[in-house]
Amino acid sequence: MATVLDHTIVPVKDREKSVEFYTRIFGFDNLGEVGPFLAVKVNGTLNFDFRESDDFRSMHYAFAMDHQEFEDAFARIQESGISYGDSPREQENMKGPGDVRRRQGDGQSGLLQGP
Amino acid sequence: MATVLDHTIVPVKDREKSVEFYTRIFGFDNLGEVGPFLAVKVNGTLNFDFRESDDFRSMHYAFAMDHQEFEDAFARIQESGISYGDSPREQENMKGPGDVRRRQGDGQSGLLQGP
């Protein structure tokens, strides 16, 4: 499996209007509430998670990849001294990988701040 | 072909550091300069185009889809009275679709502001 963008948090002014827009114009599936977000399914690998925000300075991109690729990337993160964490609310606790359940199956996750 | 996210403009503090980070940690291909951006290839369908910016309030998501799906979506856009345009610098001139050359082949493009 190539590494794919699994989901990204899209900062918007109005979640309901955004869902209505993307489902009606592009025909994306309405997934309703997914965790704290309203989400649409762009295709089999990618969701857009809408969050209402006036502060768009922090973007969130979640990649899904094979287990070995994850292990290799996580090792490079640790070797680089980059801060990471095991949950969306703990991105710098240096714990992990965390467990995650996604539509592709159970796996592991690591969260980090890009440069 | 399912609709895919073809590219998105990722606002970053430092383009070079972002390219170095994503190529080294995740192994994405460095595409160098792509138009006004530095870009990496996440996989066969998705590029990240890095733009240095302190103002992240406008995000850019470009979807690629089959010709018929594009025609249908463009018709819905026109029926909805949503402003659109035929180039990245002309997103409200109500012209279009514009011509576009992409790795998937020549096609048409429409640009619009989401809700």
XYZ file of N, CA and C in Angstrom:
690
model
N 0.836 -1.196 0.000
C 0.000 0.000 0.000
C 0.870 1.244 0.000
N 0.607 2.135 -0.921
C 1.282 3.430 -0.867
C 0.752 4.201 0.335
N 1.586 5.047 0.862
C 1.127 5.939 1.929
C 0.007 6.825 1.383
N -1.069 6.916 2.131
C -2.197 7.751 1.691
C -2.524 8.777 2.764
N -3.110 9.869 2.327
C -3.688 10.824 3.271
C -5.013 10.226 3.722
N -5.084 9.844 4.987
C -6.272 9.172 5.524
C -7.375 10.180 5.846
N -6.997 11.247 6.514
C -7.948 12.320 6.771
C -7.190 13.596 7.055
N -7.853 14.691 6.849
C -7.293 15.987 7.215
C -8.405 16.800 7.843
N -8.032 17.602 8.821
C -9.018 18.469 9.458
C -9.091 19.752 8.645
N -10.280 20.027 8.131
C -10.492 21.197 7.290
C -11.158 22.280 8.136
N -10.449 23.385 8.387
C -11.036 24.453 9.197
C -12.046 25.240 8.381
N -13.251 25.371 8.899
C -14.319 26.029 8.145
C -15.104 26.972 9.046
N -15.868 27.841 8.409
C -16.684 28.788 9.181
C -17.951 28.130 9.686
N -18.471 27.141 8.914
C -19.762 26.532 9.238
C -19.718 25.066 8.819
N -19.719 24.174 9.783
C -19.586 22.746 9.469
C -20.761 22.235 8.642
N -21.982 22.614 9.037
C -23.156 22.099 8.325
C -23.150 22.574 6.876
N -22.834 23.857 6.660
C -22.791 24.356 5.284
C -21.716 23.647 4.475
N -20.613 23.322 5.114
C -19.523 22.649 4.406
C -19.938 21.234 4.010
N -20.579 20.527 4.926
C -21.057 19.179 4.593
C -22.068 19.254 3.453
N -22.989 20.198 3.551
C -24.007 20.332 2.509
C -23.360 20.618 1.161
N -22.367 21.498 1.173
C -21.677 21.899 -0.059
C -20.946 20.713 -0.692
N -20.137 20.007 0.067
C -19.313 18.934 -0.502
C -20.139 17.709 -0.892
N -21.217 17.459 -0.161
C -22.052 16.313 -0.528
C -22.885 16.631 -1.769
N -23.393 17.851 -1.855
C -24.265 18.191 -2.976
C -23.460 18.442 -4.252
N -22.401 19.219 -4.170
C -21.650 19.593 -5.368
C -20.794 18.424 -5.871
N -20.079 17.775 -4.970
C -19.134 16.736 -5.394
C -19.643 15.318 -5.151
N -20.752 15.199 -4.443
C -21.311 13.865 -4.223
C -20.583 13.042 -3.187
N -19.804 13.689 -2.333
C -19.115 12.936 -1.286
C -20.137 12.424 -0.273
N -19.863 11.263 0.327
C -20.772 10.693 1.320
C -20.717 11.494 2.621
N -21.886 11.713 3.194
C -21.982 12.369 4.497
C -21.795 11.322 5.587
N -20.748 11.439 6.360
C -20.470 10.469 7.423
C -21.050 10.910 8.762
N -21.652 12.094 8.800
C -22.207 12.561 10.060
C -21.105 12.881 11.057
N -21.403 12.642 12.339
C -20.418 12.945 13.374
C -19.359 11.857 13.427
N -18.113 12.249 13.309
C -16.975 11.334 13.458
C -16.105 11.942 14.547
N -16.202 11.366 15.736
C -15.520 11.986 16.869
C -16.060 13.391 17.055
N -15.192 14.378 17.206
C -15.664 15.747 17.435
C -15.983 16.504 16.143
N -15.931 15.817 15.008
C -16.059 16.468 13.715
C -17.347 16.078 12.990
N -17.745 16.888 12.034
C -18.631 16.425 10.974
C -17.726 16.069 9.808
N -17.976 14.915 9.177
C -17.036 14.414 8.184
C -17.738 14.009 6.903
N -17.016 14.122 5.802
C -17.455 13.570 4.526
C -16.370 12.641 4.012
N -16.819 11.652 3.230
C -15.912 10.667 2.646
C -15.615 11.088 1.210
N -14.401 11.550 0.949
C -14.013 11.985 -0.392
C -13.914 10.775 -1.320
N -13.296 9.724 -0.804
C -13.176 8.457 -1.547
C -12.817 7.361 -0.543
N -12.434 6.198 -1.026
C -12.215 5.059 -0.146
C -11.094 5.217 0.858
N -10.207 6.181 0.629
C -9.100 6.339 1.575
C -9.110 7.655 2.329
N -9.875 8.635 1.866
C -9.747 9.990 2.420
C -11.057 10.540 2.962
N -11.010 10.996 4.215
C -12.103 11.771 4.798
C -11.675 13.224 4.987
N -12.624 14.118 4.857
C -12.451 15.505 5.303
C -13.201 15.659 6.612
N -12.509 16.066 7.662
C -13.114 16.301 8.972
C -13.246 17.806 9.160
N -14.473 18.295 9.235
C -14.680 19.740 9.327
C -14.677 20.191 10.785
N -13.928 21.242 11.020
C -13.879 21.854 12.341
C -14.115 23.350 12.178
N -15.018 23.886 12.981
C -15.243 25.326 12.931
C -14.137 26.028 13.691
N -13.518 26.990 13.013
C -12.380 27.661 13.626
C -12.135 28.991 12.947
N -11.687 29.956 13.710
C -11.188 31.204 13.143
C -9.665 31.211 13.122
N -9.081 30.188 13.712
C -7.631 30.115 13.801
C -7.167 28.907 12.990
N -6.711 29.179 11.774
C -6.377 28.097 10.860
C -4.866 27.824 10.851
N -4.147 28.350 11.852
C -2.691 28.275 11.742
C -2.129 26.891 11.990
N -2.909 26.002 12.601
C -2.439 24.641 12.806
C -3.249 23.693 11.929
N -2.583 23.067 10.991
C -3.259 22.120 10.114
C -2.957 20.699 10.585
N -3.834 19.768 10.242
C -3.699 18.387 10.691
C -3.809 17.470 9.473
N -2.747 16.741 9.195
C -2.735 15.775 8.096
C -2.402 14.406 8.680
N -3.263 13.432 8.464
C -3.034 12.086 8.994
C -2.776 11.131 7.836
N -1.615 10.506 7.855
C -1.252 9.559 6.806
C -1.440 8.134 7.303
N -1.917 7.277 6.417
C -1.990 5.847 6.713
C -0.963 5.144 5.844
N -0.294 4.166 6.436
C 0.743 3.433 5.700
C 0.855 2.025 6.257
N 1.598 1.199 5.551
C 1.818 -0.163 6.023
C 2.570 -0.153 7.352
N 2.420 -1.285 8.074
C 3.027 -1.381 9.397
C 4.537 -1.148 9.349
N 5.208 -1.782 8.385
C 6.672 -1.646 8.327
C 7.075 -0.210 8.003
N 6.342 0.394 7.082
C 6.638 1.795 6.749
C 6.432 2.690 7.965
N 5.389 2.377 8.748
C 5.160 3.155 9.967
C 6.326 2.987 10.943
N 6.747 1.739 11.127
C 7.861 1.474 12.041
C 9.103 2.243 11.620
N 9.380 2.230 10.328
C 10.571 2.904 9.813
C 10.465 4.418 10.020
N 9.290 4.963 9.696
C 9.104 6.413 9.857
C 9.175 6.797 11.330
N 8.582 5.977 12.187
C 8.597 6.287 13.616
C 10.022 6.257 14.168
N 10.823 5.311 13.663
C 12.229 5.253 14.083
C 12.961 6.519 13.656
N 12.679 7.005 12.454
C 13.345 8.228 11.994
C 12.911 9.443 12.826
N 11.641 9.428 13.225
C 11.162 10.514 14.085
C 11.915 10.492 15.413
N 12.045 9.299 15.993
C 12.740 9.199 17.279
C 14.217 9.577 17.153
N 14.848 9.111 16.075
C 16.267 9.423 15.858
C 16.483 10.923 15.681
N 15.460 11.596 15.137
C 15.621 13.016 14.826
C 15.415 13.922 16.024
N 14.941 13.340 17.118
C 14.674 14.173 18.281
C 13.457 15.059 18.129
N 12.595 14.722 17.144
C 11.355 15.473 16.954
C 10.383 15.090 18.068
N 9.690 16.083 18.626
C 8.678 15.776 19.635
C 7.519 15.026 19.004
N 7.000 14.063 19.743
C 5.846 13.310 19.249
C 5.008 12.893 20.448
N 3.846 12.330 20.162
C 2.974 11.898 21.237
C 2.049 10.795 20.785
N 1.192 10.348 21.702
C 0.373 9.175 21.405
C -1.120 9.481 21.314
N -1.487 10.770 21.303
C -2.894 11.106 21.100
C -2.984 12.523 20.560
N -4.122 12.864 19.963
C -4.259 14.218 19.413
C -4.070 15.307 20.465
N -4.381 14.991 21.716
C -4.238 15.995 22.769
C -2.875 15.931 23.438
N -2.095 14.935 23.074
C -0.758 14.769 23.671
C 0.228 14.543 22.537
N 0.602 15.634 21.885
C 1.469 15.500 20.715
C 2.940 15.687 21.066
N 3.228 15.864 22.349
C 4.629 16.074 22.732
C 4.987 15.302 23.992
N 4.253 14.232 24.320
C 4.550 13.518 25.567
C 5.609 12.431 25.378
N 6.123 12.311 24.171
C 7.190 11.361 23.846
C 6.793 9.911 24.151
N 5.474 9.657 24.196
C 5.001 8.284 24.329
C 4.517 7.798 22.974
N 4.492 6.494 22.824
C 3.945 5.976 21.583
C 4.807 4.882 20.995
N 4.359 4.281 19.923
C 3.131 4.653 19.225
C 1.877 4.329 20.033
N 0.792 5.046 19.728
C -0.488 4.783 20.342
C -1.290 3.797 19.501
N -2.287 3.210 20.120
C -3.172 2.317 19.365
C -4.245 3.133 18.671
N -4.674 2.663 17.525
C -5.705 3.379 16.797
C -6.585 2.362 16.078
N -7.856 2.647 16.032
C -8.778 1.815 15.262
C -9.299 2.655 14.117
N -9.042 2.203 12.920
C -9.477 2.935 11.736
C -10.186 1.954 10.819
N -10.764 2.494 9.760
C -11.532 1.626 8.858
C -10.635 0.588 8.190
N -9.318 0.889 8.076
C -8.404 -0.069 7.464
C -8.027 -1.185 8.432
N -8.476 -1.094 9.688
C -8.109 -2.088 10.683
C -7.358 -1.433 11.825
N -7.109 -2.214 12.861
C -6.373 -1.683 13.994
C -4.929 -1.416 13.605
N -4.348 -0.447 14.256
C -2.966 -0.135 13.948
C -2.347 0.703 15.036
N -1.315 1.416 14.649
C -0.607 2.257 15.596
C -0.547 3.669 15.053
N -0.401 4.607 15.943
C -0.354 5.991 15.506
C 0.727 6.754 16.252
N 1.253 7.730 15.586
C 2.164 8.681 16.219
C 1.768 10.066 15.758
N 1.800 11.024 16.650
C 1.417 12.391 16.298
C 2.593 13.316 16.534
N 2.792 14.215 15.611
C 3.930 15.125 15.745
C 3.643 16.437 15.053
N 4.417 17.423 15.445
C 4.345 18.736 14.824
C 5.341 18.785 13.679
N 4.898 19.229 12.513
C 5.823 19.430 11.412
C 6.699 20.657 11.655
N 7.662 20.881 10.776
C 8.563 22.028 10.967
C 7.835 23.361 10.754
N -12.865 6.230 -12.253
C -11.949 6.804 -11.267
C -12.738 7.506 -10.179
N -12.438 7.163 -8.958
C -13.021 7.925 -7.860
C -12.407 9.315 -7.852
N -13.177 10.270 -7.369
C -12.612 11.605 -7.185
C -11.466 11.521 -6.187
N -10.364 12.140 -6.538
C -9.207 12.135 -5.638
C -8.786 13.563 -5.324
N -8.151 13.707 -4.192
C -7.491 14.976 -3.895
C -6.191 14.973 -4.675
N -6.084 15.837 -5.663
C -4.925 15.874 -6.552
C -3.758 16.604 -5.894
N -4.040 17.765 -5.331
C -3.023 18.487 -4.576
C -3.697 19.440 -3.614
N -2.970 19.779 -2.595
C -3.439 20.803 -1.666
C -2.258 21.697 -1.338
N -2.549 22.970 -1.153
C -1.497 23.902 -0.774
C -1.371 23.873 0.740
N -0.192 23.507 1.205
C 0.061 23.389 2.635
C 0.814 24.636 3.092
N 0.178 25.464 3.927
C 0.860 26.671 4.396
C 1.891 26.310 5.460
N 3.112 26.744 5.255
C 4.194 26.374 6.174
C 5.053 27.598 6.485
N 5.848 27.456 7.532
C 6.746 28.550 7.907
C 7.989 28.564 7.033
N 8.421 27.381 6.577
C 9.686 27.274 5.850
C 9.538 26.154 4.822
N 9.525 26.517 3.548
C 9.301 25.515 2.501
C 10.407 24.471 2.457
N 11.653 24.936 2.531
C 12.769 23.990 2.430
C 12.739 22.986 3.590
N 12.494 23.485 4.800
C 12.442 22.578 5.950
C 11.295 21.590 5.803
N 10.206 22.034 5.224
C 9.056 21.141 5.059
C 9.359 20.046 4.039
N 9.994 20.424 2.940
C 10.383 19.414 1.944
C 11.352 18.414 2.569
N 12.335 18.929 3.300
C 13.329 18.043 3.927
C 12.640 17.083 4.893
N 11.701 17.615 5.665
C 11.002 16.808 6.673
C 10.181 15.692 6.018
N 9.371 16.041 5.055
C 8.463 15.041 4.471
C 9.200 14.027 3.598
N 10.281 14.448 2.949
C 11.032 13.484 2.136
C 11.828 12.541 3.037
N 12.408 13.069 4.097
C 13.258 12.235 4.951
C 12.428 11.331 5.854
N 11.423 11.880 6.501
C 10.656 11.085 7.474
C 9.719 10.113 6.769
N 8.996 10.574 5.774
C 7.980 9.733 5.143
C 8.413 9.168 3.799
N 9.551 9.649 3.286
C 10.031 9.098 2.018
C 9.291 9.611 0.796
N 8.570 10.725 0.930
C 7.869 11.271 -0.233
C 8.899 11.803 -1.233
N 8.577 11.723 -2.516
C 9.485 12.217 -3.554
C 9.520 13.742 -3.557
N 10.719 14.278 -3.716
C 10.902 15.730 -3.836
C 10.691 16.128 -5.289
N 9.670 16.906 -5.554
C 9.370 17.324 -6.930
C 10.018 18.661 -7.272
N 10.688 19.272 -6.306
C 11.313 20.570 -6.574
C 10.268 21.648 -6.797
N 10.592 22.578 -7.674
C 9.667 23.683 -7.920
C 8.547 23.230 -8.845
N 7.337 23.418 -8.413
C 6.148 23.138 -9.229
C 5.353 24.437 -9.248
N 5.412 25.144 -10.368
C 4.823 26.479 -10.408
C 5.457 27.331 -9.319
N 4.652 28.030 -8.527
C 5.223 28.906 -7.494
C 5.535 28.175 -6.190
N 5.404 26.844 -6.185
C 5.529 26.083 -4.953
C 6.763 25.186 -4.954
N 7.185 24.758 -3.768
C 8.010 23.562 -3.637
C 7.044 22.439 -3.306
N 7.214 21.286 -3.977
C 6.209 20.239 -3.845
C 6.835 18.887 -3.550
N 6.084 18.052 -2.850
C 6.447 16.648 -2.668
C 5.295 15.785 -3.158
N 5.664 14.597 -3.594
C 4.675 13.639 -4.101
C 4.365 12.655 -2.986
N 3.171 12.745 -2.426
C 2.766 11.855 -1.336
C 2.560 10.438 -1.880
N 1.907 10.356 -3.026
C 1.683 9.072 -3.704
C 1.285 9.391 -5.150
N 0.817 8.383 -5.874
C 0.564 8.549 -7.299
C -0.522 9.554 -7.646
N -1.353 9.914 -6.681
C -2.417 10.868 -7.001
C -2.298 12.200 -6.270
N -1.496 12.267 -5.224
C -1.522 13.449 -4.352
C -0.166 14.124 -4.213
N -0.143 15.421 -4.473
C 1.020 16.258 -4.158
C 0.682 17.202 -3.005
N 1.678 17.505 -2.195
C 1.607 18.616 -1.252
C 2.412 19.761 -1.843
N 1.771 20.908 -2.013
C 2.442 22.118 -2.510
C 2.668 23.053 -1.330
N 3.920 23.294 -0.991
C 4.213 24.113 0.178
C 4.284 25.591 -0.190
N 3.602 26.375 0.604
C 3.629 27.829 0.453
C 3.960 28.451 1.806
N 4.902 29.360 1.806
C 5.217 30.049 3.053
C 4.176 31.134 3.291
N 3.594 31.093 4.482
C 2.520 32.035 4.778
C 2.330 32.156 6.273
N 1.970 33.338 6.706
C 1.535 33.533 8.082
C 0.020 33.605 8.151
N -0.594 33.613 6.996
C -2.043 33.741 6.939
C -2.611 32.458 6.349
N -3.090 31.585 7.221
C -3.535 30.262 6.794
C -5.052 30.205 6.622
N -5.694 31.392 6.558
C -7.155 31.349 6.614
C -7.794 30.881 5.322
N -7.043 30.883 4.215
C -7.585 30.372 2.964
C -6.861 29.087 2.584
N -7.596 27.994 2.567
C -7.015 26.714 2.190
C -7.385 26.405 0.737
N -6.576 25.572 0.102
C -6.777 25.238 -1.310
C -6.768 23.720 -1.454
N -7.875 23.174 -1.902
C -7.985 21.735 -2.149
C -8.381 21.535 -3.605
N -7.580 20.793 -4.348
C -7.866 20.553 -5.763
C -8.217 19.085 -5.959
N -9.420 18.852 -6.481
C -9.875 17.487 -6.719
C -9.755 17.155 -8.197
N -9.369 15.933 -8.478
C -9.369 15.440 -9.855
C -10.465 14.386 -9.990
N -11.159 14.426 -11.098
C -12.271 13.488 -11.306
C -12.455 13.236 -12.793
N -13.263 12.253 -13.111
C -13.550 11.962 -14.512
C -14.254 13.143 -15.169
N -14.144 13.182 -16.510
C -14.714 14.290 -17.258
C -16.211 14.458 -16.977
N -16.952 13.349 -17.003
C -18.394 13.458 -16.804
C -18.730 13.945 -15.402
N -17.994 13.437 -14.427
C -18.214 13.895 -13.056
C -17.917 15.382 -12.930
N -16.872 15.829 -13.647
C -16.550 17.251 -13.626
C -17.688 18.065 -14.236
N -18.169 17.606 -15.379
C -19.268 18.321 -16.044
C -20.474 18.428 -15.123
N -20.791 17.331 -14.452
C -21.959 17.327 -13.569
C -21.754 18.274 -12.387
N -20.550 18.209 -11.789
C -20.281 19.078 -10.644
C -20.283 20.546 -11.073
N -19.722 20.815 -12.249
C -19.663 22.207 -12.724
C -21.068 22.741 -12.992
N -21.931 21.873 -13.515
C -23.320 22.276 -13.738
C -24.002 22.618 -12.411
N -23.731 21.816 -11.384
C -24.338 22.098 -10.074
C -23.822 23.416 -9.498
N -22.542 23.677 -9.740
C -21.967 24.948 -9.279
C -22.667 26.114 -9.962
N -22.855 26.004 -11.279
C -23.502 27.093 -12.018
C -24.952 27.264 -11.583
N -25.646 26.132 -11.401
C -27.047 26.206 -10.976
C -27.187 26.842 -9.591
N -26.153 26.669 -8.768
C -26.234 27.145 -7.384
C -25.945 28.620 -7.250
N -25.453 29.248 -8.332
C -25.098 30.657 -8.234
C -23.838 30.896 -7.432
N -23.022 29.847 -7.239
C -21.748 30.000 -6.529
C -20.761 30.693 -7.470
N -19.992 31.632 -6.932
C -18.966 32.270 -7.751
C -17.872 31.267 -8.106
N -17.389 31.363 -9.339
C -16.300 30.481 -9.761
C -15.457 31.243 -10.778
N -14.333 30.645 -11.155
C -13.453 31.286 -12.114
C -12.620 30.264 -12.853
N -11.768 30.774 -13.750
C -11.030 29.858 -14.614
C -9.529 29.848 -14.360
N -9.087 30.490 -13.277
C -7.669 30.405 -12.934
C -7.518 30.672 -11.443
N -6.364 30.259 -10.872
C -6.174 30.472 -9.437
C -6.260 31.947 -9.046
N -5.916 32.842 -9.970
C -5.966 34.268 -9.657
C -7.310 34.890 -10.021
N -8.164 34.116 -10.646
C -9.483 34.607 -11.062
C -10.528 33.588 -10.626
N -10.854 33.623 -9.348
C -11.767 32.611 -8.816
C -13.211 33.092 -8.788
N -13.439 34.299 -9.289
C -14.804 34.818 -9.264
C -15.181 35.516 -10.560
N -14.489 35.197 -11.665
C -14.793 35.904 -12.912
C -15.925 35.248 -13.707
N -16.487 34.170 -13.169
C -17.621 33.473 -13.774
C -17.300 32.955 -15.179
N -16.010 32.784 -15.467
C -15.611 32.152 -16.724
C -15.197 30.718 -16.443
N -15.245 29.916 -17.493
C -14.772 28.557 -17.305
C -15.709 27.545 -17.922
N -15.342 26.292 -17.864
C -14.120 25.819 -17.223
C -12.863 26.258 -17.977
N -11.750 26.303 -17.249
C -10.461 26.616 -17.847
C -9.748 25.345 -18.267
N -8.773 25.507 -19.124
C -7.975 24.347 -19.520
C -6.880 24.113 -18.494
N -6.526 22.857 -18.313
C -5.476 22.543 -17.356
C -4.694 21.345 -17.879
N -3.392 21.382 -17.658
C -2.549 20.236 -18.002
C -2.026 19.656 -16.703
N -2.352 18.410 -16.460
C -1.911 17.757 -15.240
C -1.287 16.425 -15.618
N -0.718 15.773 -14.637
C -0.037 14.507 -14.941
C -1.022 13.455 -15.447
N -2.298 13.602 -15.076
C -3.290 12.626 -15.544
C -3.712 12.903 -16.982
N -3.213 13.993 -17.567
C -3.606 14.361 -18.915
C -4.270 15.710 -18.932
N -4.534 16.210 -20.115
C -5.197 17.492 -20.237
C -6.634 17.385 -19.751
N -7.134 18.482 -19.248
C -8.519 18.464 -18.775
C -9.032 19.867 -18.597
N -10.041 19.964 -17.771
C -10.654 21.253 -17.509
C -10.640 21.518 -16.016
N -10.707 22.780 -15.671
C -10.671 23.123 -14.259
C -11.682 24.211 -13.964
N -12.172 24.193 -12.767
C -13.015 25.272 -12.262
C -12.547 25.576 -10.846
N -12.501 26.848 -10.512
C -12.044 27.222 -9.162
C -13.156 27.967 -8.457
N -13.333 27.674 -7.203
C -14.410 28.327 -6.467
C -14.071 28.405 -4.997
N -14.752 29.295 -4.322
C -14.618 29.445 -2.884
C -15.652 28.556 -2.204
N -15.229 27.787 -1.249
C -16.163 26.987 -0.465
C -16.962 27.880 0.473
N -17.947 27.309 1.153
C -18.776 28.113 2.053
C -17.969 28.570 3.286
